[in-house]
PDB file of C-alpha atoms in Angstrom:
ATOM      1  CA  MET A  52     -71.450  24.792 -28.839  1.00 45.00           C
ATOM      2  CA  GLY A  53     -69.726  23.206 -25.809  1.00 47.00           C
ATOM      3  CA  CYS A  54     -66.548  23.768 -24.881  1.00 52.00           C
ATOM      4  CA  PHE A  55     -63.926  21.122 -25.760  1.00 55.00           C
ATOM      5  CA  ASN A  56     -60.532  20.608 -24.027  1.00 64.00           C
ATOM      6  CA  THR A  57     -57.670  20.277 -26.515  1.00 79.00           C
ATOM      7  CA  MET A  58     -55.282  17.305 -25.627  1.00 85.00           C
ATOM      8  CA  SER A  59     -51.329  17.351 -26.540  1.00 89.00           C
ATOM      9  CA  GLN A  60     -49.311  14.481 -26.797  1.00 93.00           C
ATOM     10  CA  ILE A  61     -45.847  14.205 -25.303  1.00 94.00           C
ATOM     11  CA  THR A  62     -43.385  11.246 -25.001  1.00 95.00           C
ATOM     12  CA  ILE A  63     -42.067  10.705 -21.765  1.00 93.00           C
ATOM     13  CA  THR A  64     -38.986   8.077 -20.874  1.00 92.00           C
ATOM     14  CA  ILE A  65     -39.062   5.405 -17.632  1.00 88.00           C
ATOM     15  CA  ASN A  66     -36.282   3.416 -17.202  1.00 84.00           C
ATOM     16  CA  SER A  67     -34.720   4.092 -21.219  1.00 87.00           C
ATOM     17  CA  ARG A  68     -38.336   3.466 -22.690  1.00 88.00           C
ATOM     18  CA  GLU A  69     -40.300   5.819 -24.159  1.00 93.00           C
ATOM     19  CA  TYR A  70     -44.502   6.179 -23.753  1.00 92.00           C
ATOM     20  CA  ALA A  71     -46.566   8.246 -25.754  1.00 93.00           C
ATOM     21  CA  ILE A  72     -49.188  10.142 -23.363  1.00 90.00           C
ATOM     22  CA  ALA A  73     -52.170  12.281 -24.059  1.00 92.00           C
ATOM     23  CA  CYS A  74     -52.381  15.426 -21.672  1.00 89.00           C
ATOM     24  CA  GLU A  75     -54.557  18.054 -21.566  1.00 90.00           C
ATOM     25  CA  ASP A  76     -52.721  21.491 -23.024  1.00 89.00           C
ATOM     26  CA  GLY A  77     -50.655  23.185 -20.714  1.00 89.00           C
ATOM     27  CA  GLN A  78     -49.888  20.335 -18.439  1.00 90.00           C
ATOM     28  CA  GLU A  79     -46.819  18.961 -20.658  1.00 92.00           C
ATOM     29  CA  ALA A  80     -44.634  20.053 -18.091  1.00 92.00           C
ATOM     30  CA  HIS A  81     -45.944  18.927 -15.583  1.00 91.00           C
ATOM     31  CA  ILE A  82     -46.587  15.228 -16.458  1.00 91.00           C
ATOM     32  CA  LEU A  83     -43.383  15.647 -17.658  1.00 92.00           C
ATOM     33  CA  GLN A  84     -41.678  16.305 -14.308  1.00 92.00           C
ATOM     34  CA  LEU A  85     -43.691  13.350 -12.701  1.00 89.00           C
ATOM     35  CA  SER A  86     -42.324  10.887 -15.732  1.00 90.00           C
ATOM     36  CA  ARG A  87     -38.884  11.925 -14.372  1.00 91.00           C
ATOM     37  CA  LEU A  88     -40.103  11.110 -10.972  1.00 88.00           C
ATOM     38  CA  LEU A  89     -41.063   7.202 -12.095  1.00 88.00           C
ATOM     39  CA  ASP A  90     -37.771   7.336 -14.249  1.00 89.00           C
ATOM     40  CA  GLU A  91     -35.536   8.419 -11.168  1.00 87.00           C
ATOM     41  CA  LYS A  92     -37.319   5.599  -9.041  1.00 85.00           C
ATOM     42  CA  ALA A  93     -37.065   2.889 -11.553  1.00 86.00           C
ATOM     43  CA  LYS A  94     -33.534   3.700 -12.077  1.00 85.00           C
ATOM     44  CA  LEU A  95     -33.153   3.176  -8.159  1.00 82.00           C
ATOM     45  CA  LEU A  96     -34.867   0.136  -7.763  1.00 79.00           C
ATOM     46  CA  GLY A  97     -33.689  -1.433 -11.031  1.00 75.00           C
ATOM     47  CA  ALA A  98     -29.820  -0.579 -10.565  1.00 72.00           C
ATOM     48  CA  GLY A  99     -28.904  -3.783  -8.097  1.00 66.00           C
ATOM     49  CA  VAL A 100     -31.581  -6.352  -9.820  1.00 66.00           C
ATOM     50  CA  ASN A 101     -30.827  -8.315 -12.597  1.00 67.00           C
ATOM     51  CA  GLN A 102     -32.931  -9.247 -15.381  1.00 72.00           C
ATOM     52  CA  ILE A 103     -36.462  -8.015 -13.845  1.00 76.00           C
ATOM     53  CA  SER A 104     -39.399  -7.441 -16.140  1.00 82.00           C
ATOM     54  CA  GLU A 105     -40.507  -3.895 -17.020  1.00 80.00           C
ATOM     55  CA  SER A 106     -44.168  -4.890 -15.705  1.00 82.00           C
ATOM     56  CA  MET A 107     -42.677  -6.116 -12.449  1.00 83.00           C
ATOM     57  CA  LEU A 108     -40.398  -2.719 -12.400  1.00 83.00           C
ATOM     58  CA  LEU A 109     -43.187  -0.659 -13.056  1.00 83.00           C
ATOM     59  CA  ALA A 110     -45.441  -2.168 -10.321  1.00 84.00           C
ATOM     60  CA  MET A 111     -42.669  -1.618  -8.038  1.00 85.00           C
ATOM     61  CA  VAL A 112     -42.553   1.383  -8.445  1.00 85.00           C
ATOM     62  CA  GLY A 113     -45.862   2.146  -8.035  1.00 86.00           C
ATOM     63  CA  LEU A 114     -45.584   0.072  -4.783  1.00 86.00           C
ATOM     64  CA  LEU A 115     -43.069   2.464  -3.474  1.00 85.00           C
ATOM     65  CA  LEU A 116     -44.965   5.944  -4.568  1.00 86.00           C
ATOM     66  CA  ALA A 117     -48.052   4.365  -2.927  1.00 86.00           C
ATOM     67  CA  ASP A 118     -46.311   3.619   0.604  1.00 85.00           C
ATOM     68  CA  GLU A 119     -44.752   6.987   0.290  1.00 83.00           C
ATOM     69  CA  ILE A 120     -48.056   8.602  -0.095  1.00 84.00           C
ATOM     70  CA  CYS A 121     -49.691   6.262   2.876  1.00 84.00           C
ATOM     71  CA  GLU A 122     -46.677   7.541   5.027  1.00 81.00           C
ATOM     72  CA  LEU A 123     -47.326  11.413   3.862  1.00 81.00           C
ATOM     73  CA  LYS A 124     -51.038  10.820   4.940  1.00 80.00           C
ATOM     74  CA  LYS A 125     -50.108   9.594   8.140  1.00 80.00           C
ATOM     75  CA  GLY A 126     -48.996  12.301   9.207  1.00 71.00           C
ATOM     76  CA  ILE A 127     -45.308  12.794   8.454  1.00 59.00           C
ATOM     77  CA  ILE A 128     -45.782  15.896   7.012  1.00 54.00           C
ATOM     78  CA  PRO A 129     -48.369  18.179   8.789  1.00 53.00           C
ATOM     79  CA  ALA A 130     -51.651  19.237   6.579  1.00 52.00           C
ATOM     80  CA  ASP A 131     -50.856  22.733   7.163  1.00 54.00           C
ATOM     81  CA  THR A 132     -47.813  23.198   5.331  1.00 53.00           C
ATOM     82  CA  SER A 133     -47.503  26.968   6.964  1.00 53.00           C
ATOM     83  CA  LEU A 134     -46.136  24.900   9.875  1.00 51.00           C
ATOM     84  CA  ILE A 135     -43.054  23.915   7.996  1.00 53.00           C
ATOM     85  CA  ASP A 136     -40.062  25.759   8.423  1.00 59.00           C
ATOM     86  CA  ASN A 137     -36.443  24.766   6.745  1.00 61.00           C
ATOM     87  CA  LYS A 138     -35.348  23.065   9.661  1.00 65.00           C
ATOM     88  CA  ASN A 139     -38.448  20.662   9.420  1.00 65.00           C
ATOM     89  CA  LEU A 140     -38.185  20.040   5.529  1.00 66.00           C
ATOM     90  CA  GLN A 141     -34.934  18.705   6.460  1.00 72.00           C
ATOM     91  CA  ARG A 142     -35.685  16.337   9.153  1.00 75.00           C
ATOM     92  CA  ILE A 143     -38.976  15.400   6.700  1.00 71.00           C
ATOM     93  CA  ASP A 144     -36.186  15.001   3.798  1.00 71.00           C
ATOM     94  CA  GLU A 145     -33.691  12.574   5.876  1.00 77.00           C
ATOM     95  CA  GLU A 146     -37.146  11.036   7.099  1.00 79.00           C
ATOM     96  CA  LEU A 147     -38.273  10.235   3.487  1.00 78.00           C
ATOM     97  CA  ALA A 148     -34.858   9.601   2.265  1.00 78.00           C
ATOM     98  CA  SER A 149     -34.706   6.568   5.091  1.00 80.00           C
ATOM     99  CA  THR A 150     -38.217   5.385   3.936  1.00 81.00           C
ATOM    100  CA  VAL A 151     -37.087   5.199   0.206  1.00 80.00           C
ATOM    101  CA  LYS A 152     -34.028   3.223   1.128  1.00 80.00           C
ATOM    102  CA  SER A 153     -35.631   0.868   3.149  1.00 81.00           C
ATOM    103  CA  LEU A 154     -38.313   0.325   0.897  1.00 81.00           C
ATOM    104  CA  ASN A 155     -35.654   0.071  -1.988  1.00 77.00           C
ATOM    105  CA  ASN A 156     -33.952  -2.509  -0.272  1.00 78.00           C
ATOM    106  CA  LYS A 157     -37.181  -4.624   0.534  1.00 80.00           C
ATOM    107  CA  LEU A 158     -38.360  -4.511  -3.046  1.00 79.00           C
ATOM    108  CA  LYS A 159     -34.783  -5.426  -4.513  1.00 78.00           C
ATOM    109  CA  THR A 160     -34.878  -8.533  -2.223  1.00 78.00           C
ATOM    110  CA  LEU A 161     -38.582  -9.180  -3.143  1.00 75.00           C
ATOM    111  CA  ALA A 162     -37.564  -8.900  -6.936  1.00 74.00           C
ATOM    112  CA  ASN A 163     -34.485 -10.981  -6.282  1.00 74.00           C
ATOM    113  CA  GLU A 164     -36.822 -13.974  -4.752  1.00 73.00           C
ATOM    114  CA  ILE A 165     -39.397 -13.671  -7.786  1.00 74.00           C
ATOM    115  CA  ASN A 166     -36.738 -14.117  -9.776  1.00 69.00           C
ATOM    116  CA  LEU A 167     -35.694 -17.667  -8.079  1.00 70.00           C
ATOM    117  CA  LEU A 168     -39.114 -18.661  -8.236  1.00 60.00           C
TER     118      LEU A 168
END
């Protein structure tokens, strides 16, 4: 007989809405951690935008996270993490915070423009 991975079902909350998610046993805490990151981004983006649809908000969160990944791939964080010390972590954190703030402003502007259509 073959091995079967057992699945768990957890409920995550993003922007005050609950979603039932299936995941492999043992991955629950990781999925919850990821969902908190998405929730945090959704709240950040939705804070200054009037009446944005849930699907638009989640699309904007996806774009924000995709941009962060692209920036990381460009080398803001070295591939060899042993080169990162506390001083570098602080600089990296400041650069990422600045990028996130800039993207947040751009996404809010875009959302407002979409709402005007």
